């Protein structure tokens, strides 16, 4: 009997050891810089949970989750304007349980804006993480008068500017013309009229474009060499250049920078919601969030994290974002179906000119 009991206990002990050795995993679908190794290591040390990172972007996230019906990942990070449409069309996310998220760690306005933008049939599907804006990275020693997309097209900067053949540039040209394309989202005919005029202006600006950029490394190389003195760019690009030389920084268009919020969203067939909520609450701690800001170059919706980021990055941010610039940000609303098809056709025409 004692021998039998010993065998049972030994078997149970090995079972427990095997369980302890099988680390729990969070499968994270996210952007570059949002899950630094130092943060993953600290998270595992505290929770015992491994983090498996797959780098992605908005279009790729939708594609991956649509193909699997929302399976394969436990947490994704789409932008706030890329949740409502895909959710209505494909059902790739599950509603958030906001009671499991520590709201006190968030900047209230960003939390509320993200929840409002991602609510479908009364349920929230996304909550804010990293935010930023699109505007201009500018060498202010030679191009300090650039304030709008129209300024990029001045003869003074022929062959000296860059932008992407992406919808952000189209929207920027529309705002520069005094239009509000976001207000026309519910009127496809009006939107097409506005965005077609913007495409015409963007096409006429092509002579000023040294090269259309597609990756940050390409843009940085052109700007560091002096070939390009101003470009449509993310704020993080301006901050990165500013750290190298104070003549550079991000400049918000006078018509308003275009603002985005990358969120936390849980895929419809995610298998580890508990780990997803633990990660959200962990990375929204101010000290942890500051590590992510230093890596990503864009700022966090974590309350108090701004005070803990690298001092040079904080100074560049404060210079670029006085209160009047922040109050004038044009936040991307959810994109209705069909509008990106219109934009894609127009952008293809510009690229082919």
XYZ file of C-alpha atoms in Angstrom:
353
model
C 0.000 0.000 0.000
C 2.807 2.409 0.923
C 4.597 1.520 -2.338
C 1.406 2.171 -4.304
C 0.881 5.503 -2.531
C 4.478 6.465 -3.287
C 3.945 5.678 -6.959
C 0.786 7.811 -7.043
C 2.510 10.734 -5.311
C 5.519 10.491 -7.606
C 3.278 10.535 -10.676
C 1.386 13.562 -9.348
C 4.648 15.372 -8.640
C 5.846 14.809 -12.198
C 2.502 16.018 -13.514
C 2.842 19.216 -11.490
C 6.399 19.720 -12.676
C 5.282 19.243 -16.264
C 2.496 21.803 -15.811
C 4.842 24.329 -14.229
C 7.324 23.856 -17.042
C 4.727 24.489 -19.757
C 4.697 28.269 -19.872
C 1.428 29.989 -20.657
C 1.620 32.091 -23.839
C 0.028 35.334 -25.028
C -0.044 35.567 -28.827
C 0.244 39.266 -29.647
C -0.425 40.801 -33.091
C 1.078 44.262 -32.921
C 3.197 47.033 -34.423
C 6.992 47.345 -34.295
C 8.216 48.846 -31.024
C 5.073 48.104 -29.007
C 6.461 45.035 -27.237
C 10.153 45.623 -26.377
C 12.104 42.619 -25.115
C 12.665 44.344 -21.754
C 8.908 44.657 -21.274
C 8.248 41.060 -22.339
C 10.909 39.830 -19.914
C 9.461 41.849 -17.020
C 5.933 40.665 -17.835
C 7.006 37.020 -17.826
C 8.918 37.474 -14.561
C 5.793 38.867 -12.918
C 3.120 36.633 -14.449
C 4.886 33.553 -15.801
C 3.343 34.239 -19.219
C 5.420 34.143 -22.402
C 4.619 36.659 -25.160
C 4.781 35.533 -28.773
C 4.953 38.652 -30.979
C 3.854 38.877 -34.605
C 4.545 42.265 -36.201
C 1.821 43.651 -38.412
C -0.067 46.711 -39.673
C -3.743 47.574 -40.023
C -4.318 45.930 -43.391
C -2.389 42.798 -42.421
C -4.230 42.469 -39.087
C -7.580 42.557 -40.843
C -6.380 40.065 -43.455
C -4.979 37.605 -40.916
C -7.997 37.708 -38.621
C -10.501 37.635 -41.474
C -8.831 34.526 -42.915
C -9.186 32.663 -39.606
C -12.466 34.122 -38.355
C -10.571 35.805 -35.525
C -8.361 32.861 -34.531
C -4.609 32.542 -34.109
C -4.021 35.463 -31.739
C -5.065 36.455 -28.219
C -4.582 40.240 -28.532
C -4.343 42.565 -31.532
C -3.596 46.278 -31.882
C -5.580 47.815 -34.760
C -6.031 51.569 -35.032
C -9.304 52.922 -33.691
C -10.676 53.641 -37.177
C -10.057 50.056 -38.357
C -12.312 48.213 -35.932
C -15.934 49.190 -36.573
C -16.044 48.370 -40.309
C -14.164 45.036 -40.145
C -16.137 44.011 -37.072
C -19.476 44.717 -38.757
C -18.360 42.943 -41.926
C -16.407 39.975 -40.580
C -16.966 39.666 -36.812
C -13.242 39.250 -36.113
C -13.214 40.657 -32.549
C -15.050 39.956 -29.300
C -16.452 42.674 -26.994
C -14.067 43.902 -24.309
C -14.868 43.325 -20.658
C -14.004 46.851 -19.541
C -14.322 45.839 -15.893
C -11.053 43.909 -16.310
C -9.175 47.004 -17.506
C -7.729 49.474 -14.994
C -9.235 52.672 -16.387
C -7.413 54.798 -13.806
C -4.138 54.138 -15.662
C -5.438 55.818 -18.840
C -5.597 59.434 -19.985
C -9.342 59.896 -19.738
C -9.911 61.670 -23.071
C -7.992 59.039 -25.040
C -9.734 56.181 -23.245
C -13.157 57.685 -23.909
C -12.362 58.538 -27.547
C -11.135 55.024 -28.303
C -14.096 53.335 -26.648
C -16.551 55.612 -28.461
C -14.893 55.000 -31.836
C -14.906 51.214 -31.425
C -18.384 50.660 -29.992
C -20.626 48.386 -32.051
C -24.201 47.668 -30.930
C -23.452 49.011 -27.476
C -20.279 46.964 -26.902
C -16.726 48.373 -26.933
C -14.164 46.496 -28.996
C -11.041 48.618 -28.495
C -9.266 50.703 -25.868
C -6.393 53.157 -26.383
C -2.720 52.252 -26.208
C -0.332 54.321 -28.395
C -1.347 57.519 -30.152
C 0.254 59.869 -32.607
C -0.327 62.114 -35.565
C 0.660 62.658 -39.163
C 1.989 66.005 -40.334
C 5.451 67.081 -41.444
C 9.046 66.313 -40.563
C 10.840 69.573 -41.382
C 14.379 70.932 -41.536
C 13.396 74.244 -39.968
C 16.696 75.882 -40.869
C 15.713 75.923 -44.554
C 11.989 75.138 -44.681
C 10.580 76.752 -41.579
C 7.659 78.307 -43.467
C 6.008 74.976 -44.302
C 2.694 74.850 -42.447
C 0.252 73.149 -44.872
C 0.307 70.567 -47.647
C -0.013 73.424 -50.126
C 3.293 74.807 -48.809
C 5.017 71.538 -49.743
C 4.185 72.386 -53.346
C 5.904 75.795 -53.360
C 8.413 76.310 -56.164
C 10.992 76.986 -53.442
C 11.009 73.268 -52.646
C 11.066 71.739 -56.131
C 12.599 68.275 -55.877
C 13.109 68.694 -52.139
C 10.033 67.178 -50.500
C 8.629 63.692 -49.984
C 5.323 62.059 -49.165
C 3.621 58.705 -49.591
C 1.020 57.684 -52.153
C -1.321 56.873 -49.270
C -4.702 58.108 -48.093
C -3.135 60.294 -45.394
C -1.610 62.570 -48.026
C -4.949 62.799 -49.842
C -6.689 63.763 -46.611
C -3.982 66.332 -45.857
C -4.469 68.011 -49.231
C -8.233 68.034 -48.660
C -7.905 69.798 -45.306
C -5.375 72.232 -46.827
C -8.061 73.194 -49.371
C -10.442 74.108 -46.553
C -12.516 70.930 -46.797
C -13.427 68.498 -44.029
C -13.322 65.049 -45.618
C -14.218 63.339 -42.334
C -17.513 65.241 -42.232
C -18.309 63.787 -45.679
C -17.759 60.149 -44.662
C -21.518 59.600 -44.583
C -21.977 61.052 -48.089
C -19.917 58.981 -50.576
C -20.673 61.279 -53.521
C -19.533 64.359 -51.591
C -16.511 62.512 -50.284
C -15.485 61.461 -53.790
C -15.791 65.076 -54.954
C -13.577 66.315 -52.115
C -10.984 63.596 -52.402
C -10.814 63.836 -56.217
C -9.940 67.529 -55.916
C -7.319 66.613 -53.314
C -5.866 64.009 -55.677
C -5.604 66.638 -58.412
C -3.640 68.927 -56.067
C -1.448 66.044 -54.965
C -0.730 65.098 -58.571
C 0.180 68.685 -59.444
C 2.685 68.625 -56.582
C 4.557 65.661 -58.041
C 7.284 67.856 -59.535
C 8.349 68.800 -56.004
C 8.662 65.184 -54.884
C 12.208 63.865 -54.736
C 10.781 60.384 -54.206
C 7.670 58.898 -52.690
C 8.654 57.086 -49.511
C 7.289 53.744 -48.425
C 9.455 52.866 -45.431
C 10.765 54.990 -42.583
C 14.384 54.037 -43.315
C 14.088 55.372 -46.868
C 12.656 58.654 -45.656
C 15.232 59.082 -42.911
C 18.077 58.501 -45.358
C 16.767 61.183 -47.739
C 16.305 63.681 -44.923
C 19.653 63.051 -43.257
C 21.438 63.548 -46.583
C 19.674 66.875 -47.173
C 18.031 65.643 -50.384
C 14.651 66.190 -48.715
C 14.000 69.168 -46.436
C 10.346 68.463 -45.573
C 8.072 65.462 -45.826
C 4.669 64.147 -44.909
C 5.570 61.999 -41.924
C 4.591 60.622 -38.550
C 5.460 62.598 -35.441
C 7.861 59.823 -34.382
C 9.967 60.475 -37.504
C 10.333 64.140 -36.573
C 11.243 63.227 -33.005
C 13.862 60.713 -34.181
C 15.533 63.312 -36.411
C 15.325 65.924 -33.663
C 17.366 63.643 -31.398
C 20.125 63.767 -34.017
C 19.935 67.495 -34.849
C 17.657 70.142 -33.315
C 17.074 71.729 -36.735
C 14.618 68.905 -37.375
C 11.314 68.306 -35.673
C 7.740 67.361 -36.290
C 5.517 70.245 -37.427
C 1.736 69.952 -37.245
C -0.175 71.373 -40.228
C -1.968 74.602 -39.359
C -5.158 72.931 -40.625
C -4.727 70.230 -37.979
C -2.591 67.128 -37.633
C -4.307 63.832 -38.475
C -4.533 61.792 -35.291
C -4.588 58.040 -34.748
C -4.927 55.796 -31.711
C -3.670 52.224 -31.822
C -5.813 50.123 -29.539
C -5.996 46.835 -27.717
C -8.618 44.517 -29.231
C -9.297 40.846 -28.493
C -9.790 38.558 -31.526
C -13.071 36.670 -31.721
C -11.443 33.262 -31.262
C -8.632 34.291 -28.936
C -7.844 31.542 -26.442
C -6.291 33.469 -23.554
C -8.374 36.510 -22.643
C -7.029 36.460 -19.077
C -3.456 36.906 -20.333
C -4.597 39.639 -22.726
C -6.098 41.698 -19.891
C -2.995 41.150 -17.757
C -0.819 42.471 -20.603
C -3.036 45.516 -21.120
C -2.912 46.485 -17.458
C 0.831 45.781 -17.248
C 1.910 47.882 -20.234
C -0.321 50.786 -19.192
C 1.643 51.280 -15.974
C 3.446 54.619 -16.401
C 6.959 53.227 -15.955
C 6.350 50.365 -18.384
C 4.538 52.610 -20.850
C 7.519 54.988 -20.858
C 9.792 52.132 -21.978
C 7.470 51.478 -24.909
C 7.342 55.182 -25.820
C 11.142 55.325 -25.841
C 11.197 52.346 -28.205
C 8.265 53.274 -30.472
C 8.795 57.040 -30.542
C 5.060 57.707 -30.195
C 3.307 58.510 -26.948
C 1.104 56.367 -24.738
C -2.416 56.763 -23.421
C -0.934 55.806 -20.039
C -1.512 58.594 -17.529
C 1.772 59.978 -16.209
C 4.019 58.103 -18.652
C 5.007 61.329 -20.460
C 6.942 62.421 -17.380
C 9.069 59.252 -17.451
C 10.171 59.124 -21.095
C 13.619 60.098 -22.362
C 14.100 63.842 -21.622
C 15.135 64.681 -25.203
C 12.074 62.939 -26.627
C 9.852 64.707 -24.107
C 11.335 68.090 -25.058
C 10.755 67.468 -28.789
C 7.179 66.440 -28.035
C 6.499 69.516 -25.914
C 7.900 71.787 -28.625
C 5.799 70.150 -31.346
C 2.578 69.873 -29.335
C 1.624 73.057 -27.520
C -2.014 73.010 -26.291
C -3.375 74.730 -29.409
C -1.928 71.995 -31.637
C -3.390 69.196 -29.511
C -6.823 70.845 -29.482
C -6.718 71.046 -33.307
C -5.946 67.350 -33.955
C -8.309 65.754 -36.485
C -8.840 62.253 -35.099
C -9.495 59.564 -37.692
C -13.112 58.384 -37.460
C -14.075 54.822 -38.445
C -13.814 54.375 -42.217
C -17.083 53.465 -43.965
C -16.941 50.659 -46.502
C -16.097 51.722 -50.043
C -14.183 54.934 -49.365
C -10.768 53.298 -49.510
C -11.651 51.888 -52.938
C -12.193 55.455 -54.185
C -8.912 56.579 -52.655
C -7.003 53.596 -54.014
C -8.117 54.320 -57.562
C -7.034 57.960 -57.292
C -3.688 57.088 -55.711
C -2.993 54.574 -58.478
C -3.578 57.356 -61.005
C -1.101 59.632 -59.214
C 1.538 56.899 -59.082
C 1.083 56.244 -62.799
C 1.504 59.909 -63.836
